[in-house]
Coordinates of C-alpha atoms in Angstrom, one line a residue:
X23 CA 173.8 108.6 61.2
X24 CA 171.6 110.6 63.7
X25 CA 173.4 112.8 66.1
X26 CA 173.9 111.3 69.5
X27 CA 172.1 112.6 72.6
X28 CA 174.3 113.6 75.5
X29 CA 174.1 111.4 78.6
X30 CA 171.4 112.5 81.1
X31 CA 172.5 113.8 84.4
X32 CA 170.7 114.0 87.7
X33 CA 170.0 117.7 87.2
X34 CA 168.1 117.2 84.0
X35 CA 166.3 113.9 84.9
X36 CA 163.1 115.6 85.9
X37 CA 163.0 117.6 82.6
X38 CA 163.6 114.4 80.6
X39 CA 160.8 112.6 82.4
X40 CA 158.2 114.4 80.4
X41 CA 159.9 114.0 77.0
X42 CA 159.0 111.2 74.6
X43 CA 161.3 108.2 74.6
X44 CA 164.2 108.4 72.2
X45 CA 163.8 106.3 69.0
X46 CA 166.4 103.5 69.0
X47 CA 167.1 101.8 65.7
X48 CA 169.9 100.5 63.5
X49 CA 171.3 104.1 63.1
X50 CA 171.6 104.7 66.8
X51 CA 175.1 104.9 68.3
X52 CA 174.9 101.9 70.7
X53 CA 177.6 103.4 73.0
X54 CA 175.1 106.1 73.9
X55 CA 172.3 103.8 75.0
X56 CA 171.2 103.8 78.6
X57 CA 170.8 100.6 80.5
X58 CA 167.0 100.8 80.1
X59 CA 167.3 101.3 76.3
X60 CA 169.7 98.4 76.0
X61 CA 167.2 96.1 77.9
X62 CA 164.4 97.3 75.7
X63 CA 166.4 96.8 72.5
X64 CA 167.3 93.3 73.6
X65 CA 163.7 92.4 74.3
X66 CA 162.7 93.7 70.9
X67 CA 165.4 91.7 69.2
X68 CA 164.2 88.6 71.0
X69 CA 160.6 89.3 69.9
X70 CA 161.8 89.7 66.3
X71 CA 163.7 86.4 66.6
X72 CA 160.5 84.7 67.9
X73 CA 158.6 86.2 65.0
X74 CA 160.9 84.6 62.6
X75 CA 160.1 81.2 64.2
X76 CA 156.4 81.6 63.8
X77 CA 154.7 79.1 61.5
X78 CA 153.6 80.3 58.0
X79 CA 150.0 79.8 59.2
X80 CA 148.9 79.4 62.8
X81 CA 146.1 77.4 64.4
X82 CA 142.9 79.3 65.1
X83 CA 142.9 81.7 68.1
X84 CA 140.0 83.4 69.7
X85 CA 139.5 87.0 68.7
X86 CA 139.8 87.8 72.4
X87 CA 143.5 86.9 72.2
X88 CA 144.0 89.5 69.5
X89 CA 142.0 92.0 71.6
X90 CA 144.4 91.5 74.5
X91 CA 147.3 92.5 72.3
X92 CA 145.8 95.9 71.6
X93 CA 144.5 96.7 75.1
X94 CA 147.6 98.8 75.9
X95 CA 148.0 100.2 72.4
X96 CA 144.9 101.2 70.5
X97 CA 141.5 101.8 72.0
X98 CA 139.9 102.0 68.5
X99 CA 141.3 98.6 67.6
X100 CA 139.9 97.1 70.8
X101 CA 136.5 98.6 70.1
X102 CA 136.5 97.2 66.6
X103 CA 137.5 93.8 67.8
X104 CA 134.6 94.0 70.2
X105 CA 132.3 94.9 67.3
X106 CA 133.6 91.9 65.4
X107 CA 132.9 89.6 68.3
X108 CA 129.4 91.1 68.7
X109 CA 128.7 90.4 65.1
X110 CA 129.5 86.7 65.5
X111 CA 133.1 86.5 64.5
X112 CA 135.0 84.2 66.8
X113 CA 138.5 83.2 65.6
X114 CA 141.4 84.3 63.6
X115 CA 143.9 82.0 61.8
X116 CA 147.1 84.0 61.6
X117 CA 149.4 84.2 58.6
X118 CA 153.1 85.0 59.0
X119 CA 153.8 88.7 58.3
X120 CA 156.3 88.1 55.5
X121 CA 154.6 90.0 52.7
X122 CA 152.9 86.8 51.4
X123 CA 150.2 86.8 54.1
X124 CA 147.3 87.6 51.8
X125 CA 148.0 84.6 49.5
X126 CA 148.5 82.3 52.5
X127 CA 145.3 83.4 54.2
X128 CA 143.4 83.0 50.9
X129 CA 144.8 79.5 50.3
X130 CA 143.8 78.4 53.9
X131 CA 140.3 79.9 53.6
X132 CA 139.8 78.5 50.1
X133 CA 141.0 75.0 51.3
X134 CA 138.8 74.9 54.4
X135 CA 135.8 75.9 52.4
X136 CA 136.4 72.9 50.1
X137 CA 136.6 70.3 52.9
X138 CA 133.6 71.7 54.7
X139 CA 131.4 71.7 51.6
X140 CA 128.7 69.1 51.0
X141 CA 130.8 67.4 48.3
X142 CA 134.5 68.0 49.0
X143 CA 135.5 65.7 46.1
X144 CA 133.5 67.7 43.6
X145 CA 134.6 71.0 45.0
X146 CA 138.3 70.0 44.9
X147 CA 137.9 68.8 41.3
X148 CA 136.3 72.1 40.3
X149 CA 139.1 74.1 42.0
X150 CA 141.8 72.0 40.3
X151 CA 140.1 72.5 36.9
X152 CA 139.9 76.3 37.5
X153 CA 143.6 76.4 38.2
X154 CA 144.3 74.4 35.0
X155 CA 142.3 76.9 33.0
X156 CA 144.9 79.5 33.9
X157 CA 147.6 77.7 32.0
X158 CA 146.8 79.3 28.6
X159 CA 146.8 82.7 30.2
X160 CA 150.2 82.0 31.8
X161 CA 151.6 81.2 28.3
X162 CA 149.9 84.3 26.8
X163 CA 151.5 86.4 29.6
X164 CA 154.9 85.1 28.6
X165 CA 155.5 82.7 31.5
X166 CA 157.6 79.7 30.3
X167 CA 156.1 76.4 31.2
X168 CA 159.3 75.4 33.0
X169 CA 158.8 78.4 35.3
X170 CA 155.4 77.4 36.6
X171 CA 155.0 73.7 36.0
X172 CA 156.4 72.6 39.4
X173 CA 154.3 75.1 41.3
X174 CA 151.2 74.1 39.3
X175 CA 151.8 70.4 40.1
X176 CA 152.2 71.1 43.8
X177 CA 149.0 73.1 44.0
X178 CA 147.1 70.6 41.9
X179 CA 148.3 67.7 44.1
X180 CA 147.3 69.7 47.2
X181 CA 143.8 70.4 45.8
X182 CA 143.4 66.7 45.0
X183 CA 144.2 65.8 48.6
X184 CA 141.3 67.8 49.7
X185 CA 138.8 65.6 47.8
X186 CA 139.8 62.3 49.4
X187 CA 137.3 60.2 51.3
X188 CA 137.1 61.1 54.1
X189 CA 138.4 64.6 53.5
X190 CA 141.3 65.8 55.6
X191 CA 140.6 67.6 58.8
X192 CA 141.2 71.3 59.2
X193 CA 144.3 70.5 61.3
X194 CA 145.6 68.3 58.5
X195 CA 145.1 71.0 55.9
X196 CA 146.8 73.5 58.1
X197 CA 149.7 71.1 58.5
X198 CA 150.2 70.9 54.8
X199 CA 150.1 74.6 54.4
X200 CA 152.6 75.1 57.2
X201 CA 155.1 73.1 55.1
X202 CA 157.4 75.7 53.4
X203 CA 157.8 73.9 50.1
X204 CA 154.0 73.3 49.7
X205 CA 153.0 76.7 51.0
X206 CA 155.5 78.7 49.1
X207 CA 154.7 76.9 45.8
X208 CA 151.0 77.7 46.3
X209 CA 151.9 81.4 47.0
X210 CA 154.0 81.6 43.8
X211 CA 151.2 79.9 41.8
X212 CA 148.6 82.3 43.1
X213 CA 150.8 85.3 42.3
X214 CA 151.1 84.0 38.7
X215 CA 147.4 83.5 38.6
X216 CA 146.9 87.1 39.8
X217 CA 149.5 88.6 37.5
X218 CA 148.3 86.8 34.3
X219 CA 144.7 88.0 34.9
X220 CA 145.9 91.6 35.3
X221 CA 148.1 91.3 32.2
X222 CA 145.2 89.9 30.2
X223 CA 142.8 92.8 31.1
X224 CA 145.0 95.9 31.1
X225 CA 142.0 98.2 30.3
X226 CA 140.4 97.2 33.6
X227 CA 143.5 97.8 35.8
X228 CA 145.9 100.3 34.1
X229 CA 144.5 103.4 35.9
X230 CA 144.9 101.8 39.3
X231 CA 148.4 100.5 39.2
X232 CA 150.7 102.3 41.6
X233 CA 154.1 101.6 43.1
X234 CA 154.9 101.9 46.8
X235 CA 155.7 105.7 46.5
X236 CA 152.4 106.4 44.7
X237 CA 153.9 106.6 41.2
X238 CA 151.8 105.2 38.4
X239 CA 153.2 102.0 36.9
X240 CA 152.7 100.2 33.6
X241 CA 150.9 96.9 33.7
X242 CA 154.2 95.1 33.0
X243 CA 156.1 96.9 35.7
X244 CA 153.3 96.5 38.3
X245 CA 152.9 92.8 37.7
X246 CA 156.7 92.1 37.7
X247 CA 157.4 94.2 40.8
X248 CA 154.2 94.2 42.9
X249 CA 152.5 90.9 42.1
X250 CA 155.0 88.3 40.9
X251 CA 157.7 89.2 43.4
X252 CA 157.3 87.2 46.6
X253 CA 157.2 89.2 49.8
X254 CA 155.3 92.0 48.2
X255 CA 152.0 92.8 50.0
X256 CA 148.7 92.6 48.1
X257 CA 146.4 95.5 47.7
X258 CA 142.9 96.0 46.2
X259 CA 144.1 95.4 42.6
X260 CA 145.6 92.0 43.4
X261 CA 142.6 91.0 45.5
X262 CA 140.2 92.0 42.7
X263 CA 142.2 90.1 40.1
X264 CA 142.5 86.8 42.1
X265 CA 138.9 86.9 43.1
X266 CA 137.7 87.5 39.5
X267 CA 140.1 84.9 38.0
X268 CA 139.1 82.1 40.3
X269 CA 135.5 83.3 40.6
X270 CA 135.8 83.3 44.3
X271 CA 134.1 86.1 46.3
X272 CA 136.2 87.6 49.1
X273 CA 135.1 89.7 52.0
X274 CA 137.6 91.6 54.1
X275 CA 137.1 93.2 57.5
X276 CA 139.2 96.3 57.8
X277 CA 140.7 96.6 61.3
X278 CA 142.2 100.0 61.2
X279 CA 142.2 103.3 63.0
X280 CA 139.4 105.0 61.0
X281 CA 136.1 106.1 62.6
X282 CA 135.1 105.8 66.2
X283 CA 135.5 102.1 66.5
X284 CA 131.8 101.3 66.7
X285 CA 131.8 99.2 63.6
X286 CA 134.2 97.5 61.2
X287 CA 134.0 98.3 57.5
X288 CA 133.6 95.2 55.3
X289 CA 134.7 95.3 51.7
X290 CA 133.5 92.7 49.2
X291 CA 135.4 91.6 46.1
X292 CA 134.3 89.4 43.3
X293 CA 131.3 88.8 41.1
X294 CA 128.0 90.4 42.3
X295 CA 125.3 88.1 43.3
X296 CA 127.7 85.1 43.7
X297 CA 126.0 82.2 45.3
X298 CA 129.1 81.0 47.1
X299 CA 129.8 82.1 50.6
X300 CA 132.8 84.5 50.5
X301 CA 136.2 83.8 51.9
X302 CA 136.5 86.1 55.0
X303 CA 139.8 87.8 55.7
X304 CA 140.9 90.2 58.4
X305 CA 143.0 93.2 57.3
X306 CA 145.2 95.1 59.7
X307 CA 147.5 97.8 58.2
X308 CA 150.0 95.8 56.0
X309 CA 148.7 92.4 57.0
X310 CA 146.0 89.8 56.3
X311 CA 144.7 86.8 58.3
X312 CA 141.8 84.4 57.9
X313 CA 138.7 85.3 59.9
X314 CA 136.0 83.0 61.0

C-alpha cells in the first residue's frame, strides 16, 4: 500500500496549488481523501459503470464527436482527427473496449462491405465458403470439432443472413452484432481462424511472437495466450494472420501521439495488389474501431 499523504493545512495550501494532483487508485487509503478527491473518484466510478453498459458495437458517430473528446486532452490527437476529416473520413463505429475490439470492428466492417457490394448474395456465399475452408486447419491445429462447431454454425448463419433479398440494412447488421451471443461467437471463431493460420505457418511468424512484457514466446504459447484467449488485444501479428487467412485487405489509421499531428500514418495488411477495397479501421493505443 502506498504511504498516505498528510492532510493539507491552510498554511501549505499555496504550496500544494502548484503540485500535480495525487494519483487516486485502489491502493489509496480512502480515509485520507479530500472532498474534491472523493467527488472525482465517484465521478470516475460512474463513468466506468457507464462504460460497462456501452453496446459491443455502437452506431456511427461523426469524427467531430471523437475530436471533442480530445480537445482538453491531446492537441496532437485533435490535429490528427482534423487530418482524417480533411482526407475525407467522416464517421467512426465504436467497438467496446473489452480486448475484443479488433475482432468486433473487423466483423462489422467485413459485414457492411458484403451488404453494400453489387451482389451481396454472392459475396456472403464466398465469405461463408472461406470460413468453411478453415475447418481442416482447425483440426490440424488440434482444435476438437466440439470446441468450434457451435461458433462456426453461428458465424455461418450470420453470413447467410447477409445474402438475403433484399439484404439487411446497416442498422440490422449492427443489431445482430450487438447481440452478445452472436457477437461473442463470431469473436471466438475469428480468434480460432487467426490462431490456426499462425500455427500452420510457424516459419512466417515465430520471430515476431512476443508476450505483454516483451518476452519471446513459442508459437503454441503465443496462440494459446495472446490469440485464442478472449479479452486479449490484437497486434500486427494477429492482424496479418487474419487478413492473409481470409484474403481480406485491411488498412489501419494510427491515431497516436507520434509526429506533429499534420498527418495520420496508414498501415496496410494483406495481399499486395488486392482488387478488393480494404476494411478500414481506426487504431488508438490499445483500441480499434471501424472507420468510414
